[in-house]
Coordinates of C-alpha atoms in Angstrom, one line a residue:
M99 CA 0.0 0.0 0.0
N100 CA 1.6 3.3 -1.1
H101 CA 1.4 6.6 0.8
S102 CA -1.5 8.0 -1.3
T103 CA -3.6 4.9 -0.6
T104 CA -2.9 5.4 3.1
I105 CA -4.1 9.0 3.1
K106 CA -7.2 8.1 1.0
S107 CA -8.2 5.4 3.4
L108 CA -7.9 7.7 6.4
E109 CA -10.1 10.3 4.7
Q110 CA -13.0 8.0 4.5
P111 CA -16.0 8.5 6.9
I112 CA -15.4 7.2 10.4
P113 CA -17.1 3.8 9.9
Q114 CA -14.5 3.0 7.2
L115 CA -11.6 3.6 9.6
R116 CA -11.9 0.1 11.2
D117 CA -8.6 -1.3 9.9
K118 CA -6.1 1.0 11.7
H119 CA -4.1 -2.1 12.1
R120 CA -3.4 -2.3 8.4
L121 CA -2.5 1.3 8.1
L122 CA -0.2 1.1 11.2
S123 CA 1.4 -2.1 10.0
E124 CA 2.3 -0.5 6.7
L125 CA 3.6 2.6 8.5
A126 CA 5.6 0.4 10.8
R127 CA 7.3 -1.4 8.0
R128 CA 7.9 1.8 6.0
R129 CA 9.5 3.7 8.9
G130 CA 11.2 0.9 10.7
F131 CA 9.1 0.1 13.8
F132 CA 8.2 -3.6 13.2
W133 CA 7.6 -6.3 10.6
G134 CA 7.0 -10.1 10.5
S135 CA 10.1 -12.2 11.2
F136 CA 11.9 -14.3 8.5
E137 CA 10.2 -12.3 5.7
I138 CA 12.4 -13.6 2.9
Y139 CA 11.6 -17.2 3.9
G140 CA 7.8 -16.5 3.9
G141 CA 7.6 -15.6 7.6
V142 CA 6.5 -17.6 10.7
S143 CA 3.4 -16.6 12.6
G144 CA 3.8 -15.6 16.2
F145 CA 7.1 -13.8 15.7
I146 CA 8.0 -10.1 14.8
D147 CA 11.2 -8.2 14.3
L148 CA 11.6 -4.7 15.7
G149 CA 13.4 -2.2 13.4
P150 CA 15.5 0.8 14.5
L151 CA 12.7 2.9 15.6
G152 CA 10.7 0.0 17.1
T153 CA 13.8 -1.0 19.2
G154 CA 14.2 2.6 20.2
L155 CA 10.5 2.9 21.3
K156 CA 10.7 -0.5 23.2
R157 CA 13.8 0.7 25.1
E158 CA 12.1 4.0 26.0
I159 CA 9.0 2.2 27.3
E160 CA 11.1 -0.2 29.3
D161 CA 13.0 2.7 30.9
A162 CA 9.8 4.6 31.6
W163 CA 8.4 1.4 33.3
R164 CA 11.6 1.3 35.4
A165 CA 11.1 4.9 36.5
F166 CA 7.4 4.3 37.4
F167 CA 7.7 1.0 39.2
L168 CA 11.3 0.5 40.4
M169 CA 13.4 3.6 40.9
R170 CA 11.0 5.8 42.7
H171 CA 10.5 3.0 45.3
G172 CA 14.0 1.7 45.6
F173 CA 13.2 -1.7 44.2
V174 CA 15.7 -3.9 42.4
E175 CA 16.1 -5.7 39.1
I176 CA 17.7 -9.0 38.4
S177 CA 18.4 -11.2 35.4
T178 CA 17.9 -15.1 35.2
P179 CA 18.2 -17.6 32.5
I180 CA 15.5 -18.3 29.8
I181 CA 16.1 -22.0 30.1
T182 CA 14.4 -23.4 33.2
P183 CA 14.9 -26.9 34.7
E184 CA 11.6 -29.0 34.6
R185 CA 11.7 -29.6 38.3
V186 CA 11.4 -25.8 38.8
L187 CA 8.3 -25.5 36.7
E188 CA 6.9 -28.7 38.2
A189 CA 7.1 -27.1 41.7
S190 CA 5.6 -23.9 40.5
G191 CA 2.6 -25.8 38.9
H192 CA 3.3 -24.7 35.4
V193 CA 3.8 -28.2 33.9
Q194 CA 0.4 -29.2 35.3
N195 CA -1.5 -26.0 34.6
F196 CA 0.2 -24.0 31.8
K197 CA -2.0 -25.4 28.9
D198 CA -4.6 -24.3 26.4
P199 CA -7.4 -26.2 24.7
M200 CA -6.6 -27.1 21.1
T201 CA -8.9 -28.4 18.3
E202 CA -7.9 -29.9 14.9
C203 CA -9.9 -29.6 11.7
T204 CA -11.0 -33.1 10.5
N205 CA -10.7 -32.0 6.9
C206 CA -7.5 -29.8 6.5
H207 CA -5.9 -30.8 9.8
R208 CA -5.0 -27.3 10.8
R209 CA -5.0 -26.8 14.6
F210 CA -6.4 -23.9 16.5
R211 CA -6.8 -22.7 20.0
A212 CA -10.4 -23.8 20.8
D213 CA -11.5 -21.1 23.3
Q214 CA -10.3 -18.2 21.2
L215 CA -11.7 -19.6 17.9
I216 CA -15.2 -20.0 19.7
K217 CA -14.9 -16.3 21.0
E218 CA -14.0 -15.0 17.6
S219 CA -16.8 -16.8 15.8
T220 CA -19.7 -16.5 18.3
G221 CA -18.6 -13.7 20.8
A222 CA -19.1 -16.1 23.7
E223 CA -16.9 -15.6 26.7
T224 CA -14.8 -18.9 26.8
E225 CA -11.9 -18.3 29.2
G226 CA -11.8 -20.9 32.0
L227 CA -14.4 -23.3 30.4
D228 CA -13.6 -27.0 30.6
L229 CA -13.2 -29.3 27.6
D230 CA -16.8 -30.6 27.8
R231 CA -18.3 -27.1 27.6
L232 CA -15.9 -26.1 24.8
S233 CA -16.7 -29.3 22.9
T234 CA -20.4 -28.3 22.9
L235 CA -19.7 -24.7 21.8
L236 CA -17.4 -25.9 19.0
K237 CA -20.3 -27.6 17.3
Q238 CA -21.4 -24.0 16.3
V239 CA -18.0 -23.3 14.6
K240 CA -16.5 -24.2 11.4
C241 CA -12.8 -24.3 10.4
P242 CA -11.8 -20.8 9.4
E243 CA -9.5 -22.2 6.7
C244 CA -11.6 -24.7 4.9
G245 CA -15.0 -24.7 6.6
G246 CA -14.6 -28.2 7.8
I247 CA -15.8 -29.8 11.0
L248 CA -13.6 -29.3 14.1
G249 CA -12.6 -32.2 16.3
L250 CA -12.9 -32.6 20.0
P251 CA -10.7 -30.2 22.0
Q252 CA -7.7 -31.4 24.1
Y253 CA -5.2 -29.7 26.2
F254 CA -1.8 -28.6 24.8
V255 CA 1.1 -27.6 27.1
N256 CA 2.2 -24.3 25.6
M257 CA 5.7 -24.2 26.9
F258 CA 8.6 -25.0 24.6
K259 CA 10.3 -28.3 25.9
T260 CA 14.1 -28.7 25.6
N261 CA 17.0 -30.5 27.3
I262 CA 20.1 -29.4 29.1
G263 CA 23.2 -31.3 28.2
P264 CA 24.2 -33.4 25.2
Y265 CA 22.5 -36.5 26.3
G266 CA 19.2 -34.9 27.4
E267 CA 19.7 -36.0 30.9
D268 CA 18.2 -32.9 32.5
P269 CA 14.8 -32.0 30.9
A270 CA 13.8 -28.3 30.8
Y271 CA 11.5 -25.7 29.3
T272 CA 11.9 -22.3 28.0
R273 CA 10.4 -19.9 30.6
P274 CA 6.8 -18.8 30.0
E275 CA 7.1 -16.0 32.5
A276 CA 10.0 -14.3 34.3
A277 CA 8.5 -14.5 37.7
Q278 CA 9.9 -18.0 38.7
G279 CA 13.5 -16.7 38.4
I280 CA 12.5 -14.1 40.9
F281 CA 11.0 -16.5 43.3
V282 CA 13.9 -18.9 43.1
D283 CA 16.3 -16.1 43.8
F284 CA 14.2 -14.5 46.5
H285 CA 16.3 -15.7 49.6
R286 CA 19.6 -14.6 47.8
V287 CA 18.2 -11.1 46.9
L288 CA 16.8 -10.6 50.4
E289 CA 20.3 -11.4 51.8
V290 CA 22.0 -9.0 49.4
M291 CA 19.5 -6.2 50.2
R292 CA 20.3 -6.7 54.0
E293 CA 16.9 -8.0 54.8
K294 CA 15.1 -4.8 53.5
F295 CA 11.4 -5.4 53.6
P296 CA 8.9 -5.0 51.9
L297 CA 11.0 -5.9 49.0
G298 CA 10.3 -5.4 45.3
I299 CA 12.2 -7.5 42.6
A300 CA 11.7 -7.1 38.9
Q301 CA 12.9 -8.8 35.8
V302 CA 12.7 -7.7 32.2
G303 CA 13.4 -10.3 29.5
T304 CA 12.4 -12.7 26.8
V305 CA 9.8 -15.3 27.5
L306 CA 8.4 -18.0 25.1
R307 CA 5.0 -19.5 24.8
N308 CA 4.2 -22.1 22.2
E309 CA 0.9 -20.6 21.1
I310 CA -1.3 -23.0 19.1
S311 CA -2.4 -20.6 16.3
P312 CA -1.3 -17.0 16.8
R313 CA -3.2 -14.9 14.3
Q314 CA -3.1 -11.4 15.9
G315 CA 0.2 -10.0 14.6
P316 CA 2.1 -8.2 17.4
I317 CA -0.7 -8.9 19.9
R318 CA -0.2 -12.6 20.2
L319 CA 3.4 -13.8 19.9
R320 CA 5.4 -16.9 20.7
E321 CA 8.4 -14.9 21.7
F322 CA 8.1 -11.6 23.5
T323 CA 9.6 -9.4 26.2
I324 CA 7.9 -9.3 29.6
M325 CA 8.4 -6.9 32.5
D326 CA 7.6 -8.9 35.6
F327 CA 7.6 -7.3 39.0
E328 CA 7.0 -9.0 42.4
I329 CA 6.4 -7.0 45.6
F330 CA 6.9 -9.2 48.7
F331 CA 5.2 -8.0 51.9
D332 CA 4.1 -9.1 55.4
P333 CA 0.6 -10.5 55.1
E334 CA 0.0 -9.2 58.7
K335 CA 1.1 -5.7 57.6
P336 CA -0.3 -5.4 54.1
E337 CA -0.4 -1.6 54.0
C338 CA 1.2 0.3 51.2
P339 CA 3.1 3.4 52.2
Y340 CA 2.6 5.0 48.8
L341 CA -1.1 4.7 48.6
E342 CA -1.8 8.3 49.7
E343 CA -0.2 9.5 46.4
V344 CA -2.8 7.8 44.3
K345 CA -5.9 7.5 46.6
D346 CA -8.0 9.9 44.4
D347 CA -6.9 8.4 41.1
K348 CA -9.7 7.0 39.1
L349 CA -9.8 3.2 38.1
F350 CA -12.1 1.8 35.5
I351 CA -13.0 -1.7 36.6
V352 CA -15.2 -4.5 35.2
T353 CA -15.7 -6.3 38.5
E354 CA -16.1 -10.0 39.0
E355 CA -19.7 -9.5 40.4
T356 CA -20.6 -7.5 37.3
R357 CA -19.3 -10.3 35.0
K358 CA -21.2 -12.9 37.0
K359 CA -24.4 -11.2 35.9
G360 CA -23.3 -11.5 32.2
R361 CA -22.4 -7.9 31.8
T362 CA -19.2 -5.9 31.2
D363 CA -20.3 -2.5 32.6
T364 CA -17.4 -0.4 33.9
T365 CA -17.3 0.8 37.4
R366 CA -15.5 4.1 37.8
I367 CA -14.1 4.4 41.3
T368 CA -11.2 6.0 43.1
T369 CA -8.3 3.8 44.4
A370 CA -9.3 4.5 48.0
E371 CA -12.9 3.4 47.4
A372 CA -11.9 0.3 45.5
L373 CA -10.0 -0.8 48.6
E374 CA -12.8 0.3 51.0
K375 CA -15.3 -1.7 49.1
R376 CA -13.0 -4.7 48.8
L377 CA -13.2 -4.6 45.0
V378 CA -9.4 -4.8 45.2
K379 CA -8.1 -7.0 48.0
S380 CA -4.6 -5.8 48.5
P381 CA -3.4 -2.2 49.0
W382 CA -0.2 -2.9 47.0
M383 CA -2.3 -4.2 44.1
A384 CA -4.5 -1.1 44.2
Y385 CA -1.5 1.2 44.3
F386 CA 0.2 -0.5 41.3
M387 CA -3.0 -0.5 39.3
A388 CA -3.2 3.3 39.7
Q389 CA 0.5 3.6 38.8
S390 CA -0.1 1.4 35.8
T391 CA -3.0 3.7 34.6
R392 CA -0.7 6.7 35.0
F393 CA 2.1 4.8 33.1
L394 CA -0.2 4.1 30.1
S395 CA -1.3 7.7 30.1
H396 CA 2.4 8.7 29.9
L397 CA 2.6 6.6 26.8
G398 CA -0.2 8.5 25.2
I399 CA -3.1 6.1 25.9
N400 CA -6.1 8.0 27.4
L401 CA -8.1 7.0 30.4
Q402 CA -11.2 6.2 28.4
S403 CA -9.3 3.5 26.4
Q404 CA -8.1 1.7 29.6
R405 CA -9.9 -0.6 31.9
F406 CA -9.2 -3.3 34.6
F407 CA -11.0 -6.6 33.8
E408 CA -11.3 -8.9 36.8
K409 CA -10.9 -12.5 36.2
L410 CA -13.5 -15.1 37.5
S411 CA -12.3 -17.8 39.9
S412 CA -12.5 -20.3 37.1
E413 CA -10.3 -18.1 34.8
R414 CA -7.5 -17.2 37.3
A415 CA -4.1 -18.9 37.2
H416 CA -3.5 -21.6 39.7
Y417 CA -1.4 -19.3 42.0
S418 CA -3.7 -16.3 42.1
A419 CA -6.3 -15.2 44.7
Q420 CA -7.4 -12.2 42.7
T421 CA -6.4 -11.2 39.1
F422 CA -7.1 -8.1 37.0
D423 CA -6.1 -7.6 33.4
H424 CA -5.2 -4.1 32.5
E425 CA -6.8 -3.8 29.0
V426 CA -6.4 -1.2 26.2
K427 CA -9.1 -0.7 23.5
L428 CA -7.6 -1.3 20.1
D429 CA -9.3 -0.7 16.7
R430 CA -9.2 -4.2 15.3
W431 CA -9.2 -6.3 18.5
D432 CA -11.4 -4.3 20.8
W433 CA -10.1 -4.7 24.5
V434 CA -6.7 -6.3 24.7
E435 CA -4.7 -7.2 27.8
V436 CA -1.3 -5.3 28.0
A437 CA -0.7 -6.1 31.7
G438 CA -1.8 -8.4 34.4
F439 CA -2.1 -7.8 38.2
A440 CA -2.2 -11.0 40.3
Y441 CA -2.3 -11.5 44.1
R442 CA -0.1 -14.6 44.2
T443 CA -0.3 -14.9 48.1
D444 CA 2.6 -17.2 49.3
Y445 CA 1.9 -19.8 46.7
D446 CA 5.2 -19.7 44.9
L447 CA 7.5 -19.4 47.8
R448 CA 5.7 -22.2 49.6
S449 CA 5.8 -24.4 46.6
H450 CA 9.6 -23.9 46.1
M451 CA 10.2 -24.3 49.9
Q452 CA 8.5 -27.6 49.9
A453 CA 10.2 -28.8 46.7
T454 CA 13.7 -27.9 47.9
G455 CA 13.7 -27.9 51.7
I456 CA 15.2 -24.4 51.7
D457 CA 13.7 -22.1 54.2
L458 CA 12.4 -19.1 52.3
R459 CA 10.7 -17.4 55.2
V460 CA 11.5 -13.9 56.5
F461 CA 12.5 -13.3 60.1
K462 CA 10.7 -10.5 61.8
A463 CA 12.3 -9.4 65.1
Y464 CA 10.2 -8.4 68.2
D465 CA 11.0 -5.1 69.9
S466 CA 12.1 -7.3 72.9
P467 CA 12.1 -11.1 73.4
I468 CA 8.9 -12.5 74.8
E469 CA 8.1 -15.6 76.8
K470 CA 5.0 -17.5 76.1
K471 CA 3.4 -20.9 76.6
V472 CA 3.1 -22.7 73.3
R473 CA 1.8 -26.1 72.2
T474 CA 4.7 -27.6 70.3
I475 CA 4.4 -30.3 67.8
R476 CA 7.5 -32.2 66.7
P477 CA 7.9 -35.0 64.2
N478 CA 8.9 -38.4 65.7
H479 CA 12.1 -39.1 63.9
E480 CA 12.3 -42.7 64.8
K481 CA 8.8 -43.4 63.4
I482 CA 9.5 -41.4 60.2
R483 CA 12.8 -43.2 59.6
Q484 CA 11.1 -46.6 60.0
R485 CA 8.4 -45.7 57.5
L486 CA 10.4 -43.7 54.9
G487 CA 13.9 -45.1 55.1
A488 CA 16.2 -43.1 52.8
D489 CA 13.7 -40.3 52.3
A490 CA 13.3 -39.7 56.0
G491 CA 16.1 -37.0 56.3
R492 CA 14.7 -34.9 53.5
I493 CA 11.1 -35.1 54.9
I494 CA 12.2 -34.3 58.4
S495 CA 14.0 -31.2 57.0
L496 CA 10.8 -30.1 55.2
L497 CA 8.8 -30.6 58.3
A498 CA 11.2 -28.4 60.2
K499 CA 10.2 -25.5 58.0
E500 CA 6.4 -26.1 58.3
D501 CA 3.9 -24.5 60.6
L502 CA 2.9 -27.8 62.1
P503 CA 0.2 -26.5 64.5
R504 CA -1.5 -24.8 61.6
I505 CA -1.4 -27.8 59.2
L506 CA -2.3 -30.4 61.9
Q507 CA -5.2 -28.2 63.3
G508 CA -8.4 -30.2 63.1
K509 CA -6.6 -33.5 62.3
R510 CA -7.8 -36.7 64.0
P511 CA -6.2 -40.1 64.7
G512 CA -6.0 -41.9 61.4
D513 CA -5.6 -38.6 59.4
S514 CA -2.4 -37.7 57.6
I515 CA -0.7 -34.7 56.0
K516 CA 1.1 -34.6 52.6
I517 CA 4.7 -33.6 52.6
G518 CA 6.3 -33.8 49.1
A519 CA 5.1 -37.1 47.7
H520 CA 4.6 -38.8 51.1
E521 CA 1.6 -39.0 53.4
I522 CA 2.6 -38.6 57.1
P523 CA 0.2 -39.9 59.7
V524 CA -0.7 -37.6 62.6
E525 CA 0.4 -40.3 65.0
F526 CA 4.0 -39.6 63.8
F527 CA 3.9 -36.2 65.6
D528 CA 4.6 -35.6 69.4
T529 CA 2.6 -32.7 71.1
K530 CA 3.4 -31.0 74.4
E531 CA 3.0 -27.6 76.2
E532 CA 6.1 -25.7 77.0
T533 CA 7.4 -22.2 77.7
V534 CA 9.7 -20.6 75.1
K535 CA 11.4 -17.4 74.6
E536 CA 11.0 -15.9 71.2
A537 CA 13.2 -13.1 69.7
G538 CA 10.9 -12.9 66.7
V539 CA 8.9 -14.9 64.2
K540 CA 9.4 -16.2 60.7
F541 CA 6.7 -15.8 58.1
L542 CA 6.3 -16.5 54.3
P543 CA 5.7 -13.2 52.4
H544 CA 2.7 -12.6 50.3
V545 CA 3.2 -11.4 46.7
V546 CA 1.5 -9.0 44.4
E547 CA 2.6 -9.2 40.8
P548 CA 2.2 -6.5 38.1
S549 CA 3.4 -8.0 34.7
F550 CA 3.5 -6.1 31.4
G551 CA 3.9 -7.4 27.8
V552 CA 6.3 -5.0 26.0
E553 CA 5.4 -5.7 22.5
R554 CA 1.8 -5.2 23.1
L555 CA 2.6 -1.9 24.8
V556 CA 4.7 -0.9 21.8
Y557 CA 1.8 -1.6 19.4
S558 CA -0.8 0.1 21.7
T559 CA 1.3 3.1 22.0
L560 CA 1.7 3.4 18.2
E561 CA -2.0 3.0 17.6
H562 CA -3.2 5.4 20.2
N563 CA -0.8 8.1 18.9
L564 CA -1.7 7.7 15.3
R565 CA -3.3 11.0 14.0
M566 CA -4.3 12.7 10.8
K567 CA -3.6 16.4 10.0
G568 CA -4.8 17.5 6.6
E569 CA -3.7 14.8 4.2
R570 CA -0.8 13.6 6.4
L571 CA -0.4 10.7 8.6
I572 CA 1.3 11.7 11.9
L573 CA 2.6 9.6 14.8
S574 CA 2.2 11.9 17.9
L575 CA 4.5 10.0 20.3
P576 CA 5.1 11.8 23.6
F577 CA 8.4 13.6 23.6
A578 CA 9.7 11.5 26.6
I579 CA 9.3 8.2 24.8
A580 CA 9.9 9.2 21.1
P581 CA 12.8 7.1 19.8
T582 CA 14.1 10.2 18.0
Q583 CA 13.3 13.5 19.7
A584 CA 14.5 15.9 17.1
V585 CA 15.9 15.9 13.5
V586 CA 18.2 18.5 12.0
Y587 CA 17.9 19.5 8.4
P588 CA 20.1 21.7 6.1
L589 CA 17.7 23.5 3.8
V590 CA 19.9 22.6 0.8
N591 CA 23.1 20.6 0.6
K592 CA 25.4 23.5 -0.4
N593 CA 26.7 27.0 0.5
G594 CA 28.0 25.9 3.9
L595 CA 24.5 24.8 5.2
V596 CA 25.5 21.1 5.6
E597 CA 28.5 22.0 7.8
K598 CA 26.5 24.3 9.9
A599 CA 23.6 21.8 10.3
Q600 CA 26.0 19.0 11.3
G601 CA 27.5 21.3 14.0
V602 CA 23.9 21.9 15.4
Y603 CA 23.3 18.1 15.2
R604 CA 26.5 17.3 17.1
S605 CA 25.8 20.0 19.8
L606 CA 22.2 18.6 20.5
L607 CA 23.6 15.0 20.5
H608 CA 26.2 15.9 23.1
G609 CA 23.4 17.8 25.0
G610 CA 21.6 14.4 25.6
L611 CA 18.9 14.6 23.1
R612 CA 18.0 11.6 20.8
V613 CA 18.6 13.5 17.6
E614 CA 19.1 12.5 13.9
Y615 CA 20.4 14.3 10.9
D616 CA 18.6 14.2 7.5
D617 CA 19.5 15.8 4.3
A618 CA 17.8 13.5 1.7
G619 CA 15.1 14.9 -0.5
S620 CA 13.1 18.1 -0.4
I621 CA 12.4 19.8 3.0
G622 CA 8.7 19.0 2.6
R623 CA 9.3 15.3 2.0
R624 CA 11.7 15.3 5.1
Y625 CA 9.0 16.9 7.3
A626 CA 6.5 14.2 6.2
R627 CA 8.9 11.5 6.9
A628 CA 9.6 12.8 10.4
D629 CA 5.9 13.2 11.1
E630 CA 5.3 9.5 10.4
A631 CA 8.4 8.4 12.4
G632 CA 7.0 10.3 15.4
I633 CA 9.8 12.9 15.7
P634 CA 8.4 15.8 17.8
L635 CA 10.8 18.6 16.6
G636 CA 12.4 19.5 13.3
I637 CA 15.3 22.0 13.2
T638 CA 16.1 23.5 9.8
V639 CA 19.3 25.4 9.1
D640 CA 18.7 27.9 6.2
Y641 CA 20.4 31.0 4.7
D642 CA 19.2 33.2 7.6
T643 CA 21.2 30.9 9.9
M644 CA 24.3 31.9 8.2
E645 CA 23.4 35.6 8.7
D646 CA 22.1 35.8 12.2
G647 CA 22.7 32.4 13.9
S648 CA 19.0 31.4 14.2
V649 CA 17.3 28.3 13.0
T650 CA 13.7 27.3 12.3
L651 CA 12.2 25.0 15.0
R652 CA 9.0 23.1 13.7
D653 CA 6.4 21.3 15.8
R654 CA 5.3 18.0 14.5
D655 CA 1.7 18.1 15.7
S656 CA 0.7 21.7 15.0
W657 CA 3.2 22.4 12.3
N658 CA 3.9 25.7 13.9
Q659 CA 7.3 27.2 13.5
I660 CA 9.5 29.7 15.5
R661 CA 13.0 31.1 15.0
V662 CA 15.5 30.3 17.7
Q663 CA 19.1 31.3 18.2
I664 CA 21.4 28.3 18.0
D665 CA 22.8 29.2 21.5
D666 CA 19.2 29.1 22.9
L667 CA 18.1 25.9 21.1
K668 CA 18.6 23.4 24.0
S669 CA 16.9 25.6 26.6
T670 CA 14.0 26.3 24.2
I671 CA 13.5 22.6 23.6
D672 CA 13.5 22.1 27.4
S673 CA 10.8 24.7 27.7
I674 CA 8.7 23.2 25.0
V675 CA 8.9 19.9 26.7
S676 CA 7.5 21.3 29.9
S677 CA 5.1 23.9 28.6
G678 CA 4.3 23.0 25.0
F679 CA 5.1 24.6 21.7
P680 CA 4.5 28.4 21.4
A681 CA 1.5 29.6 19.2
K682 CA 2.4 30.4 15.7
T683 CA 3.8 34.0 15.3
G684 CA 4.3 36.4 12.5

C-alpha cells in the first residue's frame, strides 16, 4: 500500500476507519518500527522483528516502566536464565497448569486454540471453560481455513520443551514467565539487600509460549519481552506506604460481580474506594493498578481507552487469589490485555520451599524477646525413619520448615498430612505444652505481581498516537518516549549549510537529546517522513542561519514554526517539553 492509498483510506468516513491495524502495520514497515520475522523465507506466525525505531521505542517504554515502578520505590532488578529446569516448573505448577485447549480440523488438519476460535466466531466468553463445555460450543463453529468440522478439544502444554546437556539428561522448558526466576532467587536477593522489607524485585526479559495458532500480529506472539515485578510483603502488615499519592486516582474496573451477571459495565471508582469496598483485595495491588494507569497515560493512551478486567475464579491462574487484566481498547481487536495484576499470596515461595527444603521465610524481630506458653508439635524421627527409610532425612528437613500446629489443626487419629510425595500420619507427631522465649517470628511473604507485555505496549502506544492532519499521517508520540526527539535539516546541501547543520546536530547530541540528521530529498518530504516516524521537533538550518545564527524550530503536531538562536536551542526545547510549543507567530 503506497502513501497516497494510506491517506485516501484515512479520509473515509469514520465507519470505514476500522482497519487501523493495516495502516499502522504499513507505516511500521515503512518507517522501521516492526515487521514479520523471517520475511524472505515466507515468515513464521507468532514472531516479529523490531526495526531501529521499534527497538528505540521499546527501550524508552522499558526505561519509563523502570522509572514508574522501580526507581521511585528503591526496588531492584535481576536477570535469570531463559532455560528453566523442569523440576522448577513442576514445583511452581506450570507443567500441570500452563496449557490451552486445542482443536484440529477433521478436513484440512489445521490446529487452532479452541476457546479463542469460539470467541472470535460467536462472541461467547470462553476463558476458563472445561473441555466438555468447549466441545459443545465448537459444534457451532467451522474451520476458518476450509469450513470443515472441528474435532474434540484437548489440552496442549504451551511451553517449549528442551533438554540441558548433550544426552538430554536434564529436561527443561523455556520460561513462559520471568517470575519464577525471581521466586527462586528471593532468599539470595533478600540477603543481598540486607533483609530490607517489603522488597520489590523485577525482571525484564524474553519469554516464550508455544501458542497454538497466533493470528493477531504483534498482539499474540510466541516470543516476546515481559516486564515482571513482584512485591513481597508481610501479610499481617499489608499496608502500602505510597497509597496516599494515588488515593484519588480513578480506576475503571469491570468487576467479578458484574461479570457474573453476564455484563461488562465499567465501574469508575477511586483507588481508595476500591479498597474500602473490597473490589481490590490488596493495598499494594490497588497502588500499582493506579500507577499502571498513569504509566499508560504517559505513553499517550487516554483513560477512556483503559480498563481493569477482573478474572473469574475459574479463569484465574493456579497461583492467584485475585487477578485483573489491564486492558487497552484497540481498533481491530477491541479490548486487549497489556498487563496483568495477580495477588499470588505465598503460593510460589511455599511451593519452592516444599520442593527444595530451603527455608524461604523472612525473620521479623520483636522489639524485645517474649516468653509464652506454646503447644509444640515435633515429628517423631524414629517413626518417620522406620516408615520412609532413605527419604526420611529430606522429609524431616521439610517438616522443620512447616507451621505444624497450623497444618495439623483439626486432624484426628488416622488422618495424615502430605509432605512432598509422602503421606505422614498424625500419629508420627509428638505434642506437648512448654514455655519458650522468642526473639521474633518467621513468616512467608505474600506477593502482588504487576506483569507487562512490552510488544503489546509498543503496538498500543503506536496505535493510540496515530493521527491525521490535513492529508498527512502523523505519529504523535510523547516527547519523553519518542525514539528520536529531534531531527536537524540543512535546507539545501550547499553553501555551507551542511557543515552548519552538522554542527547543530552534534551539539544537541552531546546535550543528551535523541537526535538525527537528515539531508535526503526536499524539505517538505523530510518533514512528512519525520511526522510518520513520530519525531516531535524539526530544526532547519537555512540561509538566515548563516546571517544571524538562528534556526527554524518546527512542531510535529501543530506544524507551527518559530525562529530560535542556536545558542538558545537546547533551553528552548526544554521549555517546549515542559510547557508546550508556542503559538504560531508572524
